[in-house]
Amino acid sequence: TDLRLVASGLDLLGEGEGAPSAPQGVILVGDPEYGPGGSFEPLPGTRREVDGIRALLARSGKDGPLMLLGGEAKESRLRALDGAPEFLHLATHGFFHDAEELPAPDLEEWDQSRIGTADEPLARSGLALAGANEKAAAEAIEDGKLTALEAMALPVAGTRLVVLSACGSGVGEVKSGEGVLGLPRAFRFAGARSVLMTLWSVDDEGAQQFLMSFYGRFLDGGSAPGSLRELALEAIRAGESPWHWAGYIVVGEIEH
């Protein structure tokens, strides 16, 4: 029996119920140029990750994906998408700041000037993209940090699956009556039908191997939770530590 995590009643809608027109294409984001210094270190392994996914897509008959790598892996490219993609894969650093960890001047500046206060959980979690290490003006739209609050406005309504290949991308803040507020909730609010995420840090090589196995099953016609379940069962039978596979979860619609 497949088990599904649901965040709201929206997740109980069947495939196509209340959904926009069918999305098209695949977008793969990886190896952003964060810039010199700062807290975000380069992730060259993510370029190999998205290259591997591109090869799997080609073998499955999918058209060539839009590759946003290096300096092109930036916020403005995601905001300017011409319609929702069928799949969106984001391989980069994720971040979540507890309110107690503030003040963090650079974070507080762009949060408070553009998208609310530093007390807002959706303004304290996000993904690092190109330019994330560079000091941006407080009013800058392109600061290299895509917060969950900003992700809520991305054109992903109807996107079948968003993969957040970032450590701890499923982490957020629990609000009474609202659940966990973070990146997965933001993408679901924006209209993505399902989100694959991680609950803790995984090493680059292990993440690449896991995601290649996941996509191999998923692109062969499996559902996202079904493909994840198959991998988990294989790992259990092989005696692998849950640390390497149990952190991956899928939240979203129930596919019929």
Coordinates of C-alpha atoms in Angstrom, one line a residue:
T1 CA 0.0 0.0 0.0
D2 CA 1.3 3.4 -0.9
L3 CA 1.3 6.1 1.8
R4 CA 0.8 9.7 0.9
L5 CA 1.6 12.9 2.9
V6 CA -1.1 15.5 2.5
A7 CA -0.7 19.1 3.6
S8 CA -4.3 20.3 2.9
G9 CA -7.5 19.3 1.2
L10 CA -6.0 20.5 -2.1
D11 CA -3.9 17.3 -2.0
L12 CA -7.0 15.1 -2.2
L13 CA -8.0 16.4 -5.6
G14 CA -7.5 13.8 -8.3
E15 CA -5.3 14.3 -11.4
G16 CA -6.7 17.0 -13.6
E17 CA -9.4 18.2 -11.2
G18 CA -9.4 21.9 -11.1
A19 CA -6.0 22.0 -12.8
P20 CA -4.9 24.4 -15.6
S21 CA -4.0 23.4 -19.1
A22 CA -1.3 20.7 -19.4
P23 CA 2.2 22.0 -18.7
Q24 CA 5.0 21.4 -21.2
G25 CA 8.7 20.8 -21.0
V26 CA 11.3 20.2 -18.3
I27 CA 13.5 22.7 -16.5
L28 CA 16.7 21.6 -14.8
V29 CA 18.5 24.1 -12.5
G30 CA 21.9 23.4 -11.1
D31 CA 25.5 24.5 -10.2
P32 CA 24.6 28.2 -9.6
E33 CA 27.4 30.7 -9.6
Y34 CA 26.9 32.0 -6.1
G35 CA 29.7 34.5 -6.4
P36 CA 32.9 35.0 -4.3
G37 CA 32.9 34.7 -0.5
G38 CA 29.7 34.3 1.4
S39 CA 28.2 31.2 3.0
F40 CA 27.2 29.3 -0.1
E41 CA 30.0 27.0 -1.5
P42 CA 30.0 25.8 -5.1
L43 CA 28.2 22.6 -5.9
P44 CA 29.8 21.1 -9.0
G45 CA 28.1 17.8 -8.3
T46 CA 24.8 19.3 -9.1
R47 CA 25.9 19.9 -12.7
R48 CA 26.6 16.2 -13.0
E49 CA 23.2 15.5 -11.4
V50 CA 21.2 17.5 -13.9
D51 CA 23.3 16.2 -16.8
G52 CA 22.4 12.7 -15.7
I53 CA 18.7 13.6 -15.5
R54 CA 18.9 15.1 -19.0
A55 CA 20.3 11.8 -20.3
L56 CA 17.5 9.9 -18.7
L57 CA 14.9 12.3 -20.2
A58 CA 16.4 11.7 -23.6
R59 CA 16.1 8.0 -23.2
S60 CA 12.5 8.3 -22.2
G61 CA 11.6 10.4 -25.3
K62 CA 11.2 13.7 -23.6
D63 CA 12.2 16.8 -25.5
G64 CA 15.4 18.6 -24.5
P65 CA 15.0 20.3 -21.2
L66 CA 15.8 24.0 -20.5
M67 CA 19.1 23.9 -18.6
L68 CA 19.7 26.8 -16.2
L69 CA 23.3 26.4 -15.0
G70 CA 26.0 28.7 -13.6
G71 CA 25.1 32.3 -14.1
E72 CA 21.8 31.4 -15.8
A73 CA 20.5 29.7 -12.6
K74 CA 18.9 32.9 -11.4
E75 CA 15.6 34.1 -10.0
S76 CA 14.7 36.2 -13.0
R77 CA 14.8 33.2 -15.4
L78 CA 12.4 31.3 -13.2
R79 CA 10.0 34.2 -12.8
A80 CA 10.0 34.8 -16.6
L81 CA 9.0 31.2 -17.5
D82 CA 6.5 31.1 -20.4
G83 CA 4.0 28.7 -18.8
A84 CA 4.4 26.0 -16.3
P85 CA 6.9 23.1 -17.0
E86 CA 5.9 19.5 -16.6
F87 CA 8.8 18.9 -14.3
L88 CA 11.0 21.4 -12.4
H89 CA 14.3 20.2 -10.8
L90 CA 16.2 22.6 -8.5
A91 CA 19.7 21.4 -7.4
T92 CA 21.3 23.9 -5.1
H93 CA 21.7 25.0 -1.5
G94 CA 18.6 25.4 0.6
F95 CA 18.4 27.5 3.7
F96 CA 16.1 28.0 6.7
H97 CA 16.7 30.5 9.5
D98 CA 15.1 30.2 12.9
A99 CA 13.7 33.5 14.2
E100 CA 16.1 33.1 17.2
E101 CA 19.1 33.0 14.8
L102 CA 18.5 36.5 13.7
P103 CA 19.6 39.2 13.4
A104 CA 21.3 38.3 10.2
P105 CA 21.7 41.8 8.6
D106 CA 21.8 40.7 4.9
L107 CA 18.8 38.4 5.3
E108 CA 16.8 41.0 7.3
E109 CA 17.4 43.8 4.8
W110 CA 16.0 42.1 1.8
D111 CA 13.2 40.3 3.8
Q112 CA 11.9 43.5 5.4
S113 CA 12.2 45.8 2.4
R114 CA 10.6 43.5 -0.2
I115 CA 8.6 40.6 1.2
G116 CA 7.7 41.2 4.8
T117 CA 9.4 40.9 8.2
A118 CA 12.1 38.5 9.4
D119 CA 9.4 36.9 11.6
E120 CA 7.7 35.5 8.5
P121 CA 8.7 31.8 8.1
L122 CA 8.2 31.9 4.4
A123 CA 10.7 34.8 4.2
R124 CA 13.3 32.9 6.2
S125 CA 13.4 29.8 4.0
G126 CA 14.4 29.4 0.4
L127 CA 16.9 28.4 -2.2
A128 CA 20.3 29.9 -3.1
L129 CA 20.7 30.8 -6.8
A130 CA 23.2 32.7 -8.9
G131 CA 24.6 35.7 -7.1
A132 CA 23.5 34.5 -3.6
N133 CA 26.9 35.4 -2.1
E134 CA 26.9 38.9 -3.5
K135 CA 25.7 41.9 -1.4
A136 CA 22.5 43.1 -3.1
A137 CA 20.8 46.5 -2.5
A138 CA 17.9 46.2 -0.1
E139 CA 15.5 47.0 -2.9
A140 CA 17.0 44.6 -5.4
I141 CA 14.7 42.1 -7.1
E142 CA 17.6 39.8 -8.2
D143 CA 19.5 39.1 -5.0
G144 CA 20.2 35.4 -5.6
K145 CA 18.0 34.1 -2.8
L146 CA 14.6 32.7 -3.8
T147 CA 12.6 32.7 -0.6
A148 CA 9.5 30.5 -0.2
L149 CA 7.4 33.6 -0.1
E150 CA 8.7 34.6 -3.6
A151 CA 8.3 31.0 -4.8
M152 CA 4.6 31.3 -4.2
A153 CA 4.4 33.6 -7.3
L154 CA 6.3 31.3 -9.7
P155 CA 4.5 30.1 -12.8
V156 CA 4.2 26.4 -11.8
A157 CA 0.4 26.0 -11.7
G158 CA -0.1 22.4 -12.9
T159 CA 3.5 21.3 -12.8
R160 CA 3.4 17.6 -12.2
L161 CA 6.5 17.4 -10.0
V162 CA 8.9 19.9 -8.4
V163 CA 12.1 18.3 -7.1
L164 CA 13.9 20.3 -4.4
S165 CA 17.4 18.7 -4.5
A166 CA 18.7 20.8 -1.7
C167 CA 19.6 19.7 1.9
G168 CA 16.8 20.2 4.3
S169 CA 14.4 21.5 1.7
G170 CA 11.4 20.1 3.5
V171 CA 12.3 22.0 6.7
G172 CA 10.0 24.9 7.8
E173 CA 8.2 26.3 10.8
V174 CA 5.1 24.7 12.3
K175 CA 2.2 27.1 12.7
S176 CA -0.9 26.1 14.6
G177 CA -3.7 25.4 12.1
E178 CA -1.4 25.9 9.1
G179 CA 1.1 23.0 9.2
V180 CA 4.7 23.4 8.2
L181 CA 5.5 26.7 6.4
G182 CA 8.4 26.4 4.1
L183 CA 9.5 25.7 0.5
P184 CA 7.2 22.7 -0.2
R185 CA 4.1 24.6 1.0
A186 CA 5.1 27.6 -1.2
F187 CA 5.4 25.5 -4.4
R188 CA 2.1 23.7 -3.6
F189 CA 0.5 27.1 -3.1
A190 CA 1.8 28.2 -6.5
G191 CA 0.1 25.2 -8.1
A192 CA 2.7 22.5 -8.3
R193 CA 0.9 19.1 -8.0
S194 CA 3.6 17.3 -6.1
V195 CA 7.0 18.2 -4.4
L196 CA 9.9 15.9 -3.7
M197 CA 12.1 17.2 -0.9
T198 CA 14.6 16.2 1.8
L199 CA 14.4 16.5 5.5
W200 CA 18.1 16.5 6.3
S201 CA 21.5 16.9 4.6
V202 CA 22.7 14.2 2.2
D203 CA 26.1 14.0 0.5
D204 CA 26.3 15.0 -3.2
E205 CA 27.3 11.6 -4.5
G206 CA 24.6 9.8 -2.6
A207 CA 22.0 12.3 -3.7
Q208 CA 23.0 11.9 -7.3
Q209 CA 22.7 8.1 -7.2
F210 CA 19.4 8.2 -5.4
L211 CA 17.9 10.7 -7.8
M212 CA 19.1 8.8 -10.9
S213 CA 17.3 5.7 -9.5
F214 CA 14.2 7.7 -8.7
Y215 CA 14.0 9.4 -12.1
G216 CA 14.6 6.0 -13.8
R217 CA 11.4 4.6 -12.2
F218 CA 9.4 7.8 -12.4
L219 CA 10.0 8.4 -16.1
D220 CA 9.2 4.8 -16.8
G221 CA 5.6 5.5 -15.8
G222 CA 5.7 5.3 -12.1
S223 CA 4.2 7.8 -9.7
A224 CA 6.5 10.0 -7.6
P225 CA 5.5 8.3 -4.2
G226 CA 5.4 4.9 -5.8
S227 CA 8.9 5.3 -7.2
L228 CA 10.1 6.5 -3.9
R229 CA 8.5 3.6 -2.1
E230 CA 10.2 1.1 -4.4
L231 CA 13.6 2.7 -3.7
A232 CA 12.9 2.6 0.0
L233 CA 12.0 -1.1 -0.1
E234 CA 15.1 -1.9 -2.0
A235 CA 17.3 0.0 0.5
I236 CA 15.7 -1.9 3.4
R237 CA 16.2 -5.3 1.8
A238 CA 19.9 -4.3 1.1
G239 CA 20.4 -3.3 4.8
E240 CA 21.2 0.3 3.9
S241 CA 21.1 2.9 6.7
P242 CA 17.9 4.9 6.7
W243 CA 20.0 8.0 6.9
H244 CA 20.8 7.7 3.2
W245 CA 17.2 7.3 1.9
A246 CA 14.5 8.0 4.5
G247 CA 14.9 11.7 4.3
Y248 CA 13.3 11.9 0.9
I249 CA 9.5 12.5 1.0
V250 CA 6.8 13.5 -1.5
V251 CA 4.0 15.8 -0.6
G252 CA 1.1 16.5 -3.0
E253 CA -1.8 15.2 -5.0
I254 CA -2.9 11.6 -5.0
E255 CA -2.6 10.4 -8.6
H256 CA -5.4 8.0 -9.6

